[in-house]
mmCIF file of C-alpha atoms in Angstrom:
data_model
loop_
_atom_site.group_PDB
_atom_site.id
_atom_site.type_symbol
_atom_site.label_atom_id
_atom_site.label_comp_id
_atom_site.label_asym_id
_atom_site.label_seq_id
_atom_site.Cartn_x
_atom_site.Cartn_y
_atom_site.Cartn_z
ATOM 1 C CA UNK A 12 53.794 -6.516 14.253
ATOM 2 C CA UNK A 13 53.091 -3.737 16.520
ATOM 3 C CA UNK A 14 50.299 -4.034 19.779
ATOM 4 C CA UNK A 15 48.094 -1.272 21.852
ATOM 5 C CA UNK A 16 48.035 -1.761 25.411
ATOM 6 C CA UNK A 17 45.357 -0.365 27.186
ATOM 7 C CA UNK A 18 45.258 0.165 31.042
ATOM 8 C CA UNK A 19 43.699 -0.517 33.245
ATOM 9 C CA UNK A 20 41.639 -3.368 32.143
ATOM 10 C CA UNK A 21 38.792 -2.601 34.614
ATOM 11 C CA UNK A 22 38.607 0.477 36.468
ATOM 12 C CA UNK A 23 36.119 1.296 38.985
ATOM 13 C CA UNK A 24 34.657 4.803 40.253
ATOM 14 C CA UNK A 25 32.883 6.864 42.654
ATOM 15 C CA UNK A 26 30.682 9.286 41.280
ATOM 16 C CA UNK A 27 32.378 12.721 40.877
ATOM 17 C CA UNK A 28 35.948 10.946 40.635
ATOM 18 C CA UNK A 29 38.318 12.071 38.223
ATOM 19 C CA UNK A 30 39.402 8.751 36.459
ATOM 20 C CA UNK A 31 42.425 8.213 33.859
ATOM 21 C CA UNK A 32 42.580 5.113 31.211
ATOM 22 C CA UNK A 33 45.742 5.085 29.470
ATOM 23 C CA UNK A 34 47.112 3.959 26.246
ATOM 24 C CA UNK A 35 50.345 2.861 24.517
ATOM 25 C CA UNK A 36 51.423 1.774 21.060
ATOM 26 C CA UNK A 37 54.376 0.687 19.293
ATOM 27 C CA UNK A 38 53.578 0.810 16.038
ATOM 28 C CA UNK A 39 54.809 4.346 15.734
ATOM 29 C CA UNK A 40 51.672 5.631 14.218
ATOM 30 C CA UNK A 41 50.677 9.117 13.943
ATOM 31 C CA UNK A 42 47.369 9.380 14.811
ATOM 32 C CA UNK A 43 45.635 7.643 17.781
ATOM 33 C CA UNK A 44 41.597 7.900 18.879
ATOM 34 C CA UNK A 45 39.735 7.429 21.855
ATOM 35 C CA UNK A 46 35.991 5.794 21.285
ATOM 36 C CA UNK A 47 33.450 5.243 23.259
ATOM 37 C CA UNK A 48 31.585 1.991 23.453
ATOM 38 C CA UNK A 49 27.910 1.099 23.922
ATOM 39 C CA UNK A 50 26.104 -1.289 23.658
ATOM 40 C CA UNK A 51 24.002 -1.005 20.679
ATOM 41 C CA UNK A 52 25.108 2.563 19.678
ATOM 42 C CA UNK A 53 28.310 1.296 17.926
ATOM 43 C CA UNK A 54 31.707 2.980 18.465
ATOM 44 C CA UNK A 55 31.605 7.166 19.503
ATOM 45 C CA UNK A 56 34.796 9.543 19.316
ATOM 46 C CA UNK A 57 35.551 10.970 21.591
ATOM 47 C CA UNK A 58 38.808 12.735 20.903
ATOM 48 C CA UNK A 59 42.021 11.841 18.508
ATOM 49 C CA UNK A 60 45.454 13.056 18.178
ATOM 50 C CA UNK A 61 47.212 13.528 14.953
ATOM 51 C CA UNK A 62 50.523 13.579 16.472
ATOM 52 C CA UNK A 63 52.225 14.272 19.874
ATOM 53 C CA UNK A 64 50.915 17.073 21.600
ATOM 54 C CA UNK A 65 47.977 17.684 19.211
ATOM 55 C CA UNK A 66 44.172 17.357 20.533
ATOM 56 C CA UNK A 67 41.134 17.355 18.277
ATOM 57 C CA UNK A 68 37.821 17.003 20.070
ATOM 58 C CA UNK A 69 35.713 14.343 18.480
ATOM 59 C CA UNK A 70 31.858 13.962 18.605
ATOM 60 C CA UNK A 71 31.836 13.268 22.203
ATOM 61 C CA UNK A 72 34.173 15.049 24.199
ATOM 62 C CA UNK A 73 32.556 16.569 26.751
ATOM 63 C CA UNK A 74 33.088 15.279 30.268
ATOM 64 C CA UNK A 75 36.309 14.310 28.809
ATOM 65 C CA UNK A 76 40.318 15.141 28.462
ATOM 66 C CA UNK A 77 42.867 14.266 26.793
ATOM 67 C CA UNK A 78 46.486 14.035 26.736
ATOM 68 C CA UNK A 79 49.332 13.361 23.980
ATOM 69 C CA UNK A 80 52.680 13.649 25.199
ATOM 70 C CA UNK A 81 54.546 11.110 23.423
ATOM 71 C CA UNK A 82 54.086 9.869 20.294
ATOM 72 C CA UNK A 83 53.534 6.285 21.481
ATOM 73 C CA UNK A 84 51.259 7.264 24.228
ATOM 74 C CA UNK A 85 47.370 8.908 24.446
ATOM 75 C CA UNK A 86 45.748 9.292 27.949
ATOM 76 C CA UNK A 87 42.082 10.052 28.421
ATOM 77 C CA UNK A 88 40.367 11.495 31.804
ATOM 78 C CA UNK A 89 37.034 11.365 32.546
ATOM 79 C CA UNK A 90 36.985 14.682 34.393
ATOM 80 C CA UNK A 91 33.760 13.588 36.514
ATOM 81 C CA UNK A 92 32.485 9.975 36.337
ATOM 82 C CA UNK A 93 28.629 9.701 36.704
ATOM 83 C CA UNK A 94 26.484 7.906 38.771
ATOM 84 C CA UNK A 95 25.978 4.062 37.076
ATOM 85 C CA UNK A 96 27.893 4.442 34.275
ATOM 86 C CA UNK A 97 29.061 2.131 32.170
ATOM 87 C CA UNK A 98 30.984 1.831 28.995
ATOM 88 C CA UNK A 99 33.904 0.674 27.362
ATOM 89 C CA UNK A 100 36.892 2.732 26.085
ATOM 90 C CA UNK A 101 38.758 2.152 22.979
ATOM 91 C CA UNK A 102 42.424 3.098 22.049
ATOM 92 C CA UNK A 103 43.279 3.057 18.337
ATOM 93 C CA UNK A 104 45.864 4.037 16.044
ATOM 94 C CA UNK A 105 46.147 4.594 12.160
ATOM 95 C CA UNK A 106 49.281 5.031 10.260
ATOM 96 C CA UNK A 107 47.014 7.439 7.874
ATOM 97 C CA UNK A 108 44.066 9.109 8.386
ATOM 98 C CA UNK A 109 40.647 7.891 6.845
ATOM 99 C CA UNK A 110 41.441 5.830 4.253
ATOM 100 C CA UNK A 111 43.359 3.119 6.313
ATOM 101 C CA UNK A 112 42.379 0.574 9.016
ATOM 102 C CA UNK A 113 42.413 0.924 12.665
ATOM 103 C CA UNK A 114 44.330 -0.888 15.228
ATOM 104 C CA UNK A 115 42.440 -1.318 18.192
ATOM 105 C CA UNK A 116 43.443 -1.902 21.634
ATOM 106 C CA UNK A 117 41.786 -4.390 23.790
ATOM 107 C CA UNK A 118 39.392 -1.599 26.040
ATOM 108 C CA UNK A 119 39.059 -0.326 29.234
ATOM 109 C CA UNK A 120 35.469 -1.300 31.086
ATOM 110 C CA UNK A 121 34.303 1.164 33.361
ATOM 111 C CA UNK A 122 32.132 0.766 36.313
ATOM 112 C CA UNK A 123 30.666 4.124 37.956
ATOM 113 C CA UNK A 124 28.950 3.119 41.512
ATOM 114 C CA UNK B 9 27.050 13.978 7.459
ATOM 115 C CA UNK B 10 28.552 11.057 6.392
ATOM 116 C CA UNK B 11 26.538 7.868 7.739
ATOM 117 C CA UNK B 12 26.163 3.953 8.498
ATOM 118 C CA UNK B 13 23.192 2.150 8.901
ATOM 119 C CA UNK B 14 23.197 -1.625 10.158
ATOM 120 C CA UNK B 15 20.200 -3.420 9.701
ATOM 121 C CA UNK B 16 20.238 -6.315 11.870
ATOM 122 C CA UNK B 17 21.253 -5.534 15.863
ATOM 123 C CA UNK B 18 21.141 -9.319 16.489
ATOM 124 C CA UNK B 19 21.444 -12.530 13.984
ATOM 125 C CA UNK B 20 20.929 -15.997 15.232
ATOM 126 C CA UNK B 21 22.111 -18.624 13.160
ATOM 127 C CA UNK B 22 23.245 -22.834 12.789
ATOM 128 C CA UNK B 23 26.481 -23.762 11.964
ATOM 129 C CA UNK B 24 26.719 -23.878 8.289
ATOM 130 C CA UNK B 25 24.254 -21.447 7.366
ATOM 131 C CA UNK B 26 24.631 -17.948 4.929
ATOM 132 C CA UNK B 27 25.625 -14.954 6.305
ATOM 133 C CA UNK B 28 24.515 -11.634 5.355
ATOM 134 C CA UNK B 29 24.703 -8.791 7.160
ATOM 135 C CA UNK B 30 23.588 -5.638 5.572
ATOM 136 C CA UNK B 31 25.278 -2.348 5.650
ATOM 137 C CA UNK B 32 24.343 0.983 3.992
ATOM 138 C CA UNK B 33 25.982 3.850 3.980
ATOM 139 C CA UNK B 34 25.474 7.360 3.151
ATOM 140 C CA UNK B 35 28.299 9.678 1.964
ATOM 141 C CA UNK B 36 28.855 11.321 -1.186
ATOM 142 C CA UNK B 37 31.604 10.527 -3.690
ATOM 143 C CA UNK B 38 33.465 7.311 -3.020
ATOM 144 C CA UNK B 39 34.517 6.715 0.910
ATOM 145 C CA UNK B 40 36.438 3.889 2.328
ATOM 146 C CA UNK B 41 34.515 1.045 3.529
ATOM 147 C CA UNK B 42 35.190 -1.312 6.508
ATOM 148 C CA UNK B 43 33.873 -4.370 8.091
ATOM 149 C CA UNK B 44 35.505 -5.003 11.516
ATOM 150 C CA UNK B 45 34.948 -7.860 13.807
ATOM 151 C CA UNK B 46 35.190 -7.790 17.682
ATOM 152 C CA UNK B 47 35.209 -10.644 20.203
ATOM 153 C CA UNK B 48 34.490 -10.857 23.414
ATOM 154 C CA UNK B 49 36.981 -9.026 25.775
ATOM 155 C CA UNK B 50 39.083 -7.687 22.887
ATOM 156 C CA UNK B 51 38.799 -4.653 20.393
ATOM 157 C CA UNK B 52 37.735 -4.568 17.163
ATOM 158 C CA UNK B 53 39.573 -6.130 14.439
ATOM 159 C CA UNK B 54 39.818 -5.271 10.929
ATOM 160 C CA UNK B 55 38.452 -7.902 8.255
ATOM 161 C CA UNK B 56 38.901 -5.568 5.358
ATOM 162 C CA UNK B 57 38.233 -2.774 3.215
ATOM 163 C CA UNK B 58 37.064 -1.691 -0.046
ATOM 164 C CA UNK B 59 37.056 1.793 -1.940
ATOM 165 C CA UNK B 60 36.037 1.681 -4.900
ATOM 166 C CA UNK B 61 32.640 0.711 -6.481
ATOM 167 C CA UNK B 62 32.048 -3.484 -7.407
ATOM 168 C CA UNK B 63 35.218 -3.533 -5.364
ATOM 169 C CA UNK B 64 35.236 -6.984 -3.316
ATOM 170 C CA UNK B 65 37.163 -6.963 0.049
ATOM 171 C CA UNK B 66 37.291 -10.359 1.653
ATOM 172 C CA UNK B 67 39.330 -12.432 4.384
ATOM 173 C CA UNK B 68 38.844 -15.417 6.580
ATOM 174 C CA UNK B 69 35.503 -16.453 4.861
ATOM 175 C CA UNK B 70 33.704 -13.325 4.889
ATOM 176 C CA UNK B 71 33.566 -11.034 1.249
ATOM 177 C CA UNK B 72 31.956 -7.847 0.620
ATOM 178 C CA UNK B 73 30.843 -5.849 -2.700
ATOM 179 C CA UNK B 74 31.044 -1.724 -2.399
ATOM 180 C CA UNK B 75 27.754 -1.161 -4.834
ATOM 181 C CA UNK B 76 27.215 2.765 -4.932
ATOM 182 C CA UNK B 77 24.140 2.367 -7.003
ATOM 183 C CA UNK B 78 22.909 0.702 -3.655
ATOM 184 C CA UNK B 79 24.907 2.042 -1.233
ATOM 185 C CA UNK B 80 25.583 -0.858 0.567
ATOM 186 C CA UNK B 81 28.659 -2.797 1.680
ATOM 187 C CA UNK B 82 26.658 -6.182 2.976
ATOM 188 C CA UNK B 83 28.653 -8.681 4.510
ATOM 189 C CA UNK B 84 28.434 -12.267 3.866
ATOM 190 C CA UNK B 85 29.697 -15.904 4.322
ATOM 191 C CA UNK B 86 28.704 -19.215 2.978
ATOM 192 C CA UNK B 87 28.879 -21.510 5.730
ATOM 193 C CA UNK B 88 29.294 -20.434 9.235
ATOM 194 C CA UNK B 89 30.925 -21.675 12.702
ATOM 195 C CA UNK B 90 30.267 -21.195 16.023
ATOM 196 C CA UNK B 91 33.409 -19.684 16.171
ATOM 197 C CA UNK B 92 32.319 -17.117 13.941
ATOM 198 C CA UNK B 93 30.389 -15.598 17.050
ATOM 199 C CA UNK B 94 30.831 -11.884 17.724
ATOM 200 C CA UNK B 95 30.186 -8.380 16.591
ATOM 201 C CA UNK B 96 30.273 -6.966 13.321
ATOM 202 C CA UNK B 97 30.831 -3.312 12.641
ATOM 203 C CA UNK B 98 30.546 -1.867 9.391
ATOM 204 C CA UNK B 99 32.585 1.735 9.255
ATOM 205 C CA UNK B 100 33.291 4.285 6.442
ATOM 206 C CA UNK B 101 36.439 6.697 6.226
ATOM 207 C CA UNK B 102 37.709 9.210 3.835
ATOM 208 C CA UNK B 103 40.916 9.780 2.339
ATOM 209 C CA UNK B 104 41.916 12.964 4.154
ATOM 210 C CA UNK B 105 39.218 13.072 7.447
ATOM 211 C CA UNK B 106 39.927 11.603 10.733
ATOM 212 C CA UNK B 107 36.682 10.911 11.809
ATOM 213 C CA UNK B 108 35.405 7.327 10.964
ATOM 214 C CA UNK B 109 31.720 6.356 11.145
ATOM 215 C CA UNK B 110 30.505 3.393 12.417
ATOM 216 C CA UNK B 111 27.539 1.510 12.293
ATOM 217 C CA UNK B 112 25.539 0.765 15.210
ATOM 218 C CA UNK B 113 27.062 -3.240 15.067
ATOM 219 C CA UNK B 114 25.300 -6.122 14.622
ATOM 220 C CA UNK B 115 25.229 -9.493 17.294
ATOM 221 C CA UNK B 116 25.901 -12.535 15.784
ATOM 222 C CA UNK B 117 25.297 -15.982 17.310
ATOM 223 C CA UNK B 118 26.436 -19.387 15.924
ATOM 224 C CA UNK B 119 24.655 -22.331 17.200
ATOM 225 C CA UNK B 120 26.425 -25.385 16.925
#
């Protein structure tokens, strides 16, 4: 079986700081997603990645960046982290697209003071 | 667009007690349905799927019916444990589309 490993675990950030959550996966999938994670709002895209070096913006991507330049990796920057925020981000990965499940990495929490 | 709607944020329930958690969707033609469950600390993990209508997905307890007369992809169990706790997210995806939609999740709580 394959695993997504998402780091850090925690991060914590200024307001105005450019902050970078990164994620890995080794079950050589082609497409991997970023989501956003509220409480009570359920899971948000923010961008995805059909394969290395591609970008699509999802439903949430401003504020955000993204990067794809290996197959097994996707990095996400919040460009300027604001004041009190809170949320966790989700890596995932799909071997097709739609029709089949994701595999979800375990999150990055984020803490804006 | 394509939508979820979850009815219940929270559920509260005894060990032993029915499950249902209701999910309704709306989507044209026939999408992909999902239930996922998420623990505490972790991401969300898949339960199963179903994509086709009176299709039954099930695993670990749980079973769900995709009815497209209703709409609806409600999730159930017979008897549940504490270790059942967590959050449920019901999620649609086509054949052919990236973007998955998820419902809002729902709480639940098992009281031994």
């Amino acid at each position: 079986g394959g695993i997504i490993t998402q780091t850090p675990k925690f991060l914590i950030g200024q307001e105005g700081q450019k902050l970078t959550l990164k994620c890995q996966q080794n079950f050589n999938h082609d497409t991997m997603y970023w989501y956003r994670q509220d409480s009570g709002k359920g899971l948000r895209l923010i961008y995805y990645s059909i394969t290395e070096n591609d970008l699509q913006k999802g439903d949430l991507s401003e504020g955000y960046d993204a990067s794809r330049e290996k197959k097994s990796s996707f990095s996400l920057t919040v460009t300027s982290a604001q004041k009190n925020e809170m949320a966790v981000f989700l890596c995932a990965s799909s071997i097709y697209r739609g029709s089949e499940r994701l595999f979800f990495g375990h999150g990055t929490k984020l803490s804006v003071l | 667009g394509d939508s979820v709607t979850q009815t219940e944020g929270q559920v509260a329930l005894s060990e032993e007690d029915f499950l249902t958690i209701h999910c309704n969707y709306s989507a044209s033609g026939y999408p992909a349905l999902f239930w996922y469950v998420q623990y505490p600390g972790e991401g969300p993990q898949f339960l199963f799927r179903a994509s086709r209508d009176k299709e039954k997905g099930s695993s670990r307890g749980f079973e769900a019916t995709y009815d497209k007369g209703t709409t609806s992809f409600h999730l159930r169990k017979a008897s549940v444990q504490e270790s059942d706790s967590a959050v449920y997210y019901c999620a649609l995806g086509r054949t052919g589309n990236y973007k998955y939609v998820f419902g809002a999740g729902t709480r639940l709580k098992v009281i031994a």
